[in-house]
Amino acid sequence: MSEETFRAFYVEEKFKGEFSSSIEEVPFSFLPDHEVLIKVHFSSLNYKDALSASGNKGVTRSYPHIPGIDASGVVIEDASGTFKEGQKVVVTGRDLGSNTSGGYGELIRVPKDWVVELPSGLELETAMKYGTAGFTAMYGVKRLQREVILPEDGKILVTGATGGVGSLAIFFLSELGYKVVAATGKLDKKEFLKELGAEEVIHRDEITNVTESFLLSREWNGAIETVGGNMLDAVIRQTNHDGAVACCGNILGHELNTNIYPFILRGVSLLGIDSAICKMPMRLKIWESIAARNHDKLPGNFAKIVELENLQPEIDATLKGEQSGRVIVQHQTS
């Protein structure tokens, strides 16, 4: 008797260093041996997914592999007894889609500690409008709030503003009453960023084309910095006294070359955001905060839905830095 299969976006290493993707019927035995089996209705596309899908072994160690670091769906079975059959759930981060078969498959099997019950106020599709990007953005907001960065204190900068994390950070901060400055290299997206809630949109070069002075003029009270490299250094040096910078990306580089003076003369705090390995109490608070937002305020063109057959062009666009907003992956079974 032939083994049952499920449909998935399947990435293989055909030859050493050469990768290809296809839509395949994958045997159940491909799934890891964990407690919770979930029927995936939606996933989303993140930069990390695009790297995994293109064979980046810094993200995914071995192939064949099914990417997708986000998933929302319905529990089929749970050997631990924690979740009930039919319960709506969300899984983001941890190792999903990196080295564990991910949300671009119709099924995932994950440890019970990775699973969050879908919060009241969210639908499965809406949850994936946010996904890891929204989770990371809200985590950054909460870190700023922990440093008592208040809306009345001054402007908040968001870099990489048209990306998933950046765009949702703008939306969340604006919803919470903050004055947001959006920095981007895509000024043609200015109206899109203002729809999300940015009060001001500037070109990213205005931040980075500065002198090498230890301290620069104070431009904002806090920042969610999503790209790293020389941008992070420049943002730190332009942050106000007692301000804070939450950082979560490294597209412009993983090294930080800066100096001590913003920290010891202005009391600036540098806050790291690790959304993948976030402890469950904070994870639940973040999802509750996301669920409490007014989802209807998101621009109508903020997210587009694609099926597996149309996913590869979106991955290519993501790797080229041509995406804005969010891409939701819908399975035919949903």
PDB file of C-alpha atoms in Angstrom, residues 73-294:
ATOM      1  CA  GLY A  73      -4.016  26.307  10.510  1.00  0.00           C
ATOM      2  CA  VAL A  74      -6.005  23.690  12.365  1.00  0.00           C
ATOM      3  CA  VAL A  75      -4.802  20.933  14.678  1.00  0.00           C
ATOM      4  CA  ILE A  76      -5.309  17.427  13.306  1.00  0.00           C
ATOM      5  CA  GLU A  77      -3.871  15.607  16.307  1.00  0.00           C
ATOM      6  CA  ASP A  78      -1.727  16.294  19.359  1.00  0.00           C
ATOM      7  CA  ALA A  79      -0.009  13.388  21.078  1.00  0.00           C
ATOM      8  CA  SER A  80       0.661  15.579  24.143  1.00  0.00           C
ATOM      9  CA  GLY A  81      -3.014  16.393  24.708  1.00  0.00           C
ATOM     10  CA  THR A  82      -2.275  20.130  24.900  1.00  0.00           C
ATOM     11  CA  PHE A  83      -4.335  21.088  21.847  1.00  0.00           C
ATOM     12  CA  LYS A  84      -7.669  19.729  20.637  1.00  0.00           C
ATOM     13  CA  GLU A  85      -8.503  18.446  17.185  1.00  0.00           C
ATOM     14  CA  GLY A  86      -9.906  21.320  15.127  1.00  0.00           C
ATOM     15  CA  GLN A  87      -8.323  24.044  17.271  1.00  0.00           C
ATOM     16  CA  LYS A  88      -7.059  27.041  15.283  1.00  0.00           C
ATOM     17  CA  VAL A  89      -3.384  27.770  15.915  1.00  0.00           C
ATOM     18  CA  VAL A  90      -0.388  29.793  14.793  1.00  0.00           C
ATOM     19  CA  VAL A  91       3.261  28.752  14.616  1.00  0.00           C
ATOM     20  CA  THR A  92       6.020  31.288  13.938  1.00  0.00           C
ATOM     21  CA  GLY A  93       9.736  31.264  14.545  1.00  0.00           C
ATOM     22  CA  ARG A  94      11.546  28.552  16.477  1.00  0.00           C
ATOM     23  CA  ASP A  95      13.035  26.247  13.844  1.00  0.00           C
ATOM     24  CA  LEU A  96       9.962  26.069  11.617  1.00  0.00           C
ATOM     25  CA  GLY A  97      10.906  26.416   7.956  1.00  0.00           C
ATOM     26  CA  SER A  98      14.616  26.626   8.753  1.00  0.00           C
ATOM     27  CA  ASN A  99      15.604  23.042   9.452  1.00  0.00           C
ATOM     28  CA  THR A 100      12.122  21.752  10.294  1.00  0.00           C
ATOM     29  CA  SER A 101       9.638  21.194   7.473  1.00  0.00           C
ATOM     30  CA  GLY A 102       7.690  24.454   7.218  1.00  0.00           C
ATOM     31  CA  GLY A 103       4.494  26.209   6.256  1.00  0.00           C
ATOM     32  CA  TYR A 104       4.880  25.825   2.479  1.00  0.00           C
ATOM     33  CA  GLY A 105       3.616  22.292   3.023  1.00  0.00           C
ATOM     34  CA  GLU A 106      -0.038  21.438   3.596  1.00  0.00           C
ATOM     35  CA  LEU A 107       1.010  19.725   6.828  1.00  0.00           C
ATOM     36  CA  ILE A 108       3.521  20.488   9.561  1.00  0.00           C
ATOM     37  CA  ARG A 109       4.401  18.472  12.648  1.00  0.00           C
ATOM     38  CA  VAL A 110       5.968  20.493  15.464  1.00  0.00           C
ATOM     39  CA  PRO A 111       6.652  20.379  19.219  1.00  0.00           C
ATOM     40  CA  LYS A 112       3.736  21.512  21.389  1.00  0.00           C
ATOM     41  CA  ASP A 113       5.878  24.340  22.818  1.00  0.00           C
ATOM     42  CA  TRP A 114       6.001  26.002  19.386  1.00  0.00           C
ATOM     43  CA  VAL A 115       2.229  26.284  19.030  1.00  0.00           C
ATOM     44  CA  VAL A 116       0.069  29.276  20.012  1.00  0.00           C
ATOM     45  CA  GLU A 117      -3.720  29.179  20.032  1.00  0.00           C
ATOM     46  CA  LEU A 118      -5.056  31.688  17.517  1.00  0.00           C
ATOM     47  CA  PRO A 119      -5.902  34.772  19.599  1.00  0.00           C
ATOM     48  CA  SER A 120      -9.438  36.100  19.695  1.00  0.00           C
ATOM     49  CA  GLY A 121      -9.705  38.921  17.172  1.00  0.00           C
ATOM     50  CA  LEU A 122      -7.593  37.199  14.499  1.00  0.00           C
ATOM     51  CA  GLU A 123      -8.531  34.972  11.592  1.00  0.00           C
ATOM     52  CA  LEU A 124      -6.084  32.459  10.140  1.00  0.00           C
ATOM     53  CA  GLU A 125      -5.511  34.622   7.051  1.00  0.00           C
ATOM     54  CA  THR A 126      -5.114  37.852   9.046  1.00  0.00           C
ATOM     55  CA  ALA A 127      -2.586  36.179  11.334  1.00  0.00           C
ATOM     56  CA  MET A 128      -0.391  35.568   8.297  1.00  0.00           C
ATOM     57  CA  LYS A 129      -0.686  39.194   7.173  1.00  0.00           C
ATOM     58  CA  TYR A 130       1.422  39.722  10.264  1.00  0.00           C
ATOM     59  CA  GLY A 131       3.358  36.466  10.687  1.00  0.00           C
ATOM     60  CA  THR A 132       6.974  36.642  11.803  1.00  0.00           C
ATOM     61  CA  ALA A 133       7.293  40.151  10.349  1.00  0.00           C
ATOM     62  CA  GLY A 134       4.441  41.473  12.468  1.00  0.00           C
ATOM     63  CA  PHE A 135       5.565  39.488  15.479  1.00  0.00           C
ATOM     64  CA  THR A 136       9.070  40.984  15.188  1.00  0.00           C
ATOM     65  CA  ALA A 137       7.683  44.495  14.701  1.00  0.00           C
ATOM     66  CA  MET A 138       5.448  44.243  17.776  1.00  0.00           C
ATOM     67  CA  TYR A 139       8.306  42.774  19.796  1.00  0.00           C
ATOM     68  CA  GLY A 140      10.334  45.859  18.881  1.00  0.00           C
ATOM     69  CA  VAL A 141       7.472  48.134  19.944  1.00  0.00           C
ATOM     70  CA  LYS A 142       7.227  46.338  23.278  1.00  0.00           C
ATOM     71  CA  ARG A 143      10.974  46.657  23.853  1.00  0.00           C
ATOM     72  CA  LEU A 144      10.719  50.428  23.274  1.00  0.00           C
ATOM     73  CA  GLN A 145       7.796  50.597  25.671  1.00  0.00           C
ATOM     74  CA  ARG A 146       9.819  48.684  28.261  1.00  0.00           C
ATOM     75  CA  GLU A 147      12.388  51.492  28.028  1.00  0.00           C
ATOM     76  CA  VAL A 148       9.541  53.958  28.689  1.00  0.00           C
ATOM     77  CA  ILE A 149       9.719  55.484  25.207  1.00  0.00           C
ATOM     78  CA  LEU A 150       6.361  57.270  25.153  1.00  0.00           C
ATOM     79  CA  PRO A 151       4.409  58.761  22.220  1.00  0.00           C
ATOM     80  CA  GLU A 152       4.703  62.269  23.654  1.00  0.00           C
ATOM     81  CA  ASP A 153       8.497  62.032  23.908  1.00  0.00           C
ATOM     82  CA  GLY A 154       9.193  62.617  20.214  1.00  0.00           C
ATOM     83  CA  LYS A 155       9.640  60.950  16.858  1.00  0.00           C
ATOM     84  CA  ILE A 156      10.268  57.238  16.307  1.00  0.00           C
ATOM     85  CA  LEU A 157      12.322  56.206  13.286  1.00  0.00           C
ATOM     86  CA  VAL A 158      11.622  53.031  11.314  1.00  0.00           C
ATOM     87  CA  THR A 159      14.230  51.914   8.777  1.00  0.00           C
ATOM     88  CA  GLY A 160      13.672  49.458   5.937  1.00  0.00           C
ATOM     89  CA  ALA A 161      10.209  50.932   5.971  1.00  0.00           C
ATOM     90  CA  THR A 162       8.694  49.119   2.976  1.00  0.00           C
ATOM     91  CA  GLY A 163       9.767  45.676   4.209  1.00  0.00           C
ATOM     92  CA  GLY A 164       7.523  43.393   6.217  1.00  0.00           C
ATOM     93  CA  VAL A 165       8.922  44.292   9.641  1.00  0.00           C
ATOM     94  CA  GLY A 166       9.330  47.974   8.832  1.00  0.00           C
ATOM     95  CA  SER A 167       5.877  48.475   7.351  1.00  0.00           C
ATOM     96  CA  LEU A 168       4.152  46.730  10.258  1.00  0.00           C
ATOM     97  CA  ALA A 169       6.259  48.613  12.795  1.00  0.00           C
ATOM     98  CA  ILE A 170       4.950  51.838  11.241  1.00  0.00           C
ATOM     99  CA  PHE A 171       1.383  50.551  11.452  1.00  0.00           C
ATOM    100  CA  PHE A 172       1.654  49.424  15.084  1.00  0.00           C
ATOM    101  CA  LEU A 173       3.458  52.558  16.290  1.00  0.00           C
ATOM    102  CA  SER A 174       0.988  54.846  14.542  1.00  0.00           C
ATOM    103  CA  GLU A 175      -1.949  52.907  15.990  1.00  0.00           C
ATOM    104  CA  LEU A 176      -0.436  53.420  19.449  1.00  0.00           C
ATOM    105  CA  GLY A 177      -0.118  57.188  18.950  1.00  0.00           C
ATOM    106  CA  TYR A 178       3.580  57.552  18.070  1.00  0.00           C
ATOM    107  CA  LYS A 179       4.867  60.028  15.482  1.00  0.00           C
ATOM    108  CA  VAL A 180       6.690  57.864  12.953  1.00  0.00           C
ATOM    109  CA  VAL A 181       9.471  58.802  10.540  1.00  0.00           C
ATOM    110  CA  ALA A 182       9.843  56.171   7.793  1.00  0.00           C
ATOM    111  CA  ALA A 183      13.242  55.775   6.121  1.00  0.00           C
ATOM    112  CA  THR A 184      13.374  54.032   2.750  1.00  0.00           C
ATOM    113  CA  GLY A 185      15.236  53.883  -0.531  1.00  0.00           C
ATOM    114  CA  LYS A 186      11.883  53.660  -2.332  1.00  0.00           C
ATOM    115  CA  LEU A 187      10.416  57.146  -2.246  1.00  0.00           C
ATOM    116  CA  ASP A 188       7.907  56.049  -4.876  1.00  0.00           C
ATOM    117  CA  LYS A 189       6.248  54.186  -1.965  1.00  0.00           C
ATOM    118  CA  LYS A 190       5.748  57.382   0.027  1.00  0.00           C
ATOM    119  CA  GLU A 191       1.945  57.309  -0.163  1.00  0.00           C
ATOM    120  CA  PHE A 192       1.891  53.635   0.816  1.00  0.00           C
ATOM    121  CA  LEU A 193       3.972  54.420   3.920  1.00  0.00           C
ATOM    122  CA  LYS A 194       1.734  57.352   4.824  1.00  0.00           C
ATOM    123  CA  GLU A 195      -1.302  55.098   4.510  1.00  0.00           C
ATOM    124  CA  LEU A 196       0.338  52.822   7.065  1.00  0.00           C
ATOM    125  CA  GLY A 197       0.670  55.770   9.445  1.00  0.00           C
ATOM    126  CA  ALA A 198       4.040  57.440   8.786  1.00  0.00           C
ATOM    127  CA  GLU A 199       3.929  61.181   9.444  1.00  0.00           C
ATOM    128  CA  GLU A 200       7.172  61.767   7.573  1.00  0.00           C
ATOM    129  CA  VAL A 201       9.003  59.794   4.883  1.00  0.00           C
ATOM    130  CA  ILE A 202      12.708  60.374   4.228  1.00  0.00           C
ATOM    131  CA  HIS A 203      15.309  58.806   1.978  1.00  0.00           C
ATOM    132  CA  ARG A 204      17.602  56.422   3.840  1.00  0.00           C
ATOM    133  CA  ASP A 205      20.634  58.363   2.580  1.00  0.00           C
ATOM    134  CA  GLU A 206      19.616  61.251   4.834  1.00  0.00           C
ATOM    135  CA  ILE A 207      20.541  59.010   7.754  1.00  0.00           C
ATOM    136  CA  THR A 208      23.705  57.379   6.449  1.00  0.00           C
ATOM    137  CA  ASN A 209      25.289  60.272   4.515  1.00  0.00           C
ATOM    138  CA  VAL A 210      26.679  61.869   7.668  1.00  0.00           C
ATOM    139  CA  THR A 211      30.048  62.638   9.160  1.00  0.00           C
ATOM    140  CA  GLU A 212      31.974  60.185  11.314  1.00  0.00           C
ATOM    141  CA  SER A 213      31.512  62.335  14.421  1.00  0.00           C
ATOM    142  CA  PHE A 214      31.043  60.369  17.626  1.00  0.00           C
ATOM    143  CA  LEU A 215      27.684  62.084  18.168  1.00  0.00           C
ATOM    144  CA  LEU A 216      25.308  63.607  15.625  1.00  0.00           C
ATOM    145  CA  SER A 217      22.315  65.908  16.017  1.00  0.00           C
ATOM    146  CA  ARG A 218      19.470  64.253  17.921  1.00  0.00           C
ATOM    147  CA  GLU A 219      16.711  63.433  15.451  1.00  0.00           C
ATOM    148  CA  TRP A 220      14.459  60.855  17.171  1.00  0.00           C
ATOM    149  CA  ASN A 221      13.697  59.459  20.576  1.00  0.00           C
ATOM    150  CA  GLY A 222      13.591  55.847  19.502  1.00  0.00           C
ATOM    151  CA  ALA A 223      13.954  53.614  16.486  1.00  0.00           C
ATOM    152  CA  ILE A 224      13.096  50.210  15.097  1.00  0.00           C
ATOM    153  CA  GLU A 225      16.093  49.500  12.904  1.00  0.00           C
ATOM    154  CA  THR A 226      15.634  46.589  10.499  1.00  0.00           C
ATOM    155  CA  VAL A 227      18.670  46.600   8.182  1.00  0.00           C
ATOM    156  CA  GLY A 228      21.878  46.714  10.273  1.00  0.00           C
ATOM    157  CA  GLY A 229      25.355  47.674   9.117  1.00  0.00           C
ATOM    158  CA  ASN A 230      26.245  51.349   8.769  1.00  0.00           C
ATOM    159  CA  MET A 231      22.560  52.269   9.100  1.00  0.00           C
ATOM    160  CA  LEU A 232      22.448  50.973  12.668  1.00  0.00           C
ATOM    161  CA  ASP A 233      25.582  52.933  13.583  1.00  0.00           C
ATOM    162  CA  ALA A 234      24.169  56.163  12.107  1.00  0.00           C
ATOM    163  CA  VAL A 235      20.810  55.675  13.834  1.00  0.00           C
ATOM    164  CA  ILE A 236      22.464  55.159  17.224  1.00  0.00           C
ATOM    165  CA  ARG A 237      24.525  58.343  16.839  1.00  0.00           C
ATOM    166  CA  GLN A 238      21.392  60.360  15.978  1.00  0.00           C
ATOM    167  CA  THR A 239      19.202  59.094  18.824  1.00  0.00           C
ATOM    168  CA  ASN A 240      18.075  61.457  21.571  1.00  0.00           C
ATOM    169  CA  HIS A 241      19.114  61.400  25.236  1.00  0.00           C
ATOM    170  CA  ASP A 242      17.586  58.380  27.037  1.00  0.00           C
ATOM    171  CA  GLY A 243      16.370  57.075  23.686  1.00  0.00           C
ATOM    172  CA  ALA A 244      16.447  53.477  22.516  1.00  0.00           C
ATOM    173  CA  VAL A 245      17.101  51.573  19.299  1.00  0.00           C
ATOM    174  CA  ALA A 246      15.558  48.140  18.746  1.00  0.00           C
ATOM    175  CA  CYS A 247      17.452  46.227  16.065  1.00  0.00           C
ATOM    176  CA  CYS A 248      16.398  43.071  14.238  1.00  0.00           C
ATOM    177  CA  GLY A 249      18.014  42.878  10.784  1.00  0.00           C
ATOM    178  CA  ASN A 250      21.321  42.584   8.971  1.00  0.00           C
ATOM    179  CA  ILE A 251      20.622  43.087   5.262  1.00  0.00           C
ATOM    180  CA  LEU A 252      23.283  45.831   5.165  1.00  0.00           C
ATOM    181  CA  GLY A 253      25.751  43.748   7.144  1.00  0.00           C
ATOM    182  CA  HIS A 254      26.218  41.790  10.359  1.00  0.00           C
ATOM    183  CA  GLU A 255      29.012  43.945  11.772  1.00  0.00           C
ATOM    184  CA  LEU A 256      28.426  47.006  13.940  1.00  0.00           C
ATOM    185  CA  ASN A 257      31.180  49.630  13.901  1.00  0.00           C
ATOM    186  CA  THR A 258      30.245  52.403  16.291  1.00  0.00           C
ATOM    187  CA  ASN A 259      31.541  54.141  19.412  1.00  0.00           C
ATOM    188  CA  ILE A 260      30.701  54.278  23.100  1.00  0.00           C
ATOM    189  CA  TYR A 261      29.616  57.925  23.399  1.00  0.00           C
ATOM    190  CA  PRO A 262      25.905  57.591  22.485  1.00  0.00           C
ATOM    191  CA  PHE A 263      25.645  55.072  25.315  1.00  0.00           C
ATOM    192  CA  ILE A 264      27.626  56.859  28.029  1.00  0.00           C
ATOM    193  CA  LEU A 265      26.853  60.504  27.175  1.00  0.00           C
ATOM    194  CA  ARG A 266      23.263  60.193  25.988  1.00  0.00           C
ATOM    195  CA  GLY A 267      22.180  57.021  27.748  1.00  0.00           C
ATOM    196  CA  VAL A 268      21.019  55.435  24.495  1.00  0.00           C
ATOM    197  CA  SER A 269      19.916  51.796  24.815  1.00  0.00           C
ATOM    198  CA  LEU A 270      20.526  49.212  22.094  1.00  0.00           C
ATOM    199  CA  LEU A 271      17.820  46.536  22.221  1.00  0.00           C
ATOM    200  CA  GLY A 272      18.162  43.203  20.460  1.00  0.00           C
ATOM    201  CA  ILE A 273      15.069  41.526  18.983  1.00  0.00           C
ATOM    202  CA  ASP A 274      15.202  37.743  18.637  1.00  0.00           C
ATOM    203  CA  SER A 275      11.701  36.796  17.568  1.00  0.00           C
ATOM    204  CA  ALA A 276      12.554  33.173  16.748  1.00  0.00           C
ATOM    205  CA  ILE A 277      13.448  32.100  20.299  1.00  0.00           C
ATOM    206  CA  CYS A 278      11.004  34.216  22.259  1.00  0.00           C
ATOM    207  CA  LYS A 279       9.783  32.755  25.559  1.00  0.00           C
ATOM    208  CA  MET A 280       6.144  31.712  25.604  1.00  0.00           C
ATOM    209  CA  PRO A 281       4.848  34.314  28.130  1.00  0.00           C
ATOM    210  CA  MET A 282       6.179  37.151  25.955  1.00  0.00           C
ATOM    211  CA  ARG A 283       5.121  35.338  22.774  1.00  0.00           C
ATOM    212  CA  LEU A 284       1.525  35.216  24.015  1.00  0.00           C
ATOM    213  CA  LYS A 285       1.584  38.900  25.003  1.00  0.00           C
ATOM    214  CA  ILE A 286       2.874  39.876  21.574  1.00  0.00           C
ATOM    215  CA  TRP A 287       0.155  37.926  19.772  1.00  0.00           C
ATOM    216  CA  GLU A 288      -2.490  39.403  22.072  1.00  0.00           C
ATOM    217  CA  SER A 289      -1.190  42.901  21.275  1.00  0.00           C
ATOM    218  CA  ILE A 290      -1.288  42.160  17.543  1.00  0.00           C
ATOM    219  CA  ALA A 291      -4.828  40.798  17.811  1.00  0.00           C
ATOM    220  CA  ALA A 292      -5.962  43.994  19.578  1.00  0.00           C
ATOM    221  CA  ARG A 293      -5.036  46.243  16.651  1.00  0.00           C
ATOM    222  CA  ASN A 294      -7.589  47.598  14.177  1.00  0.00           C
TER     223      ASN A 294
END
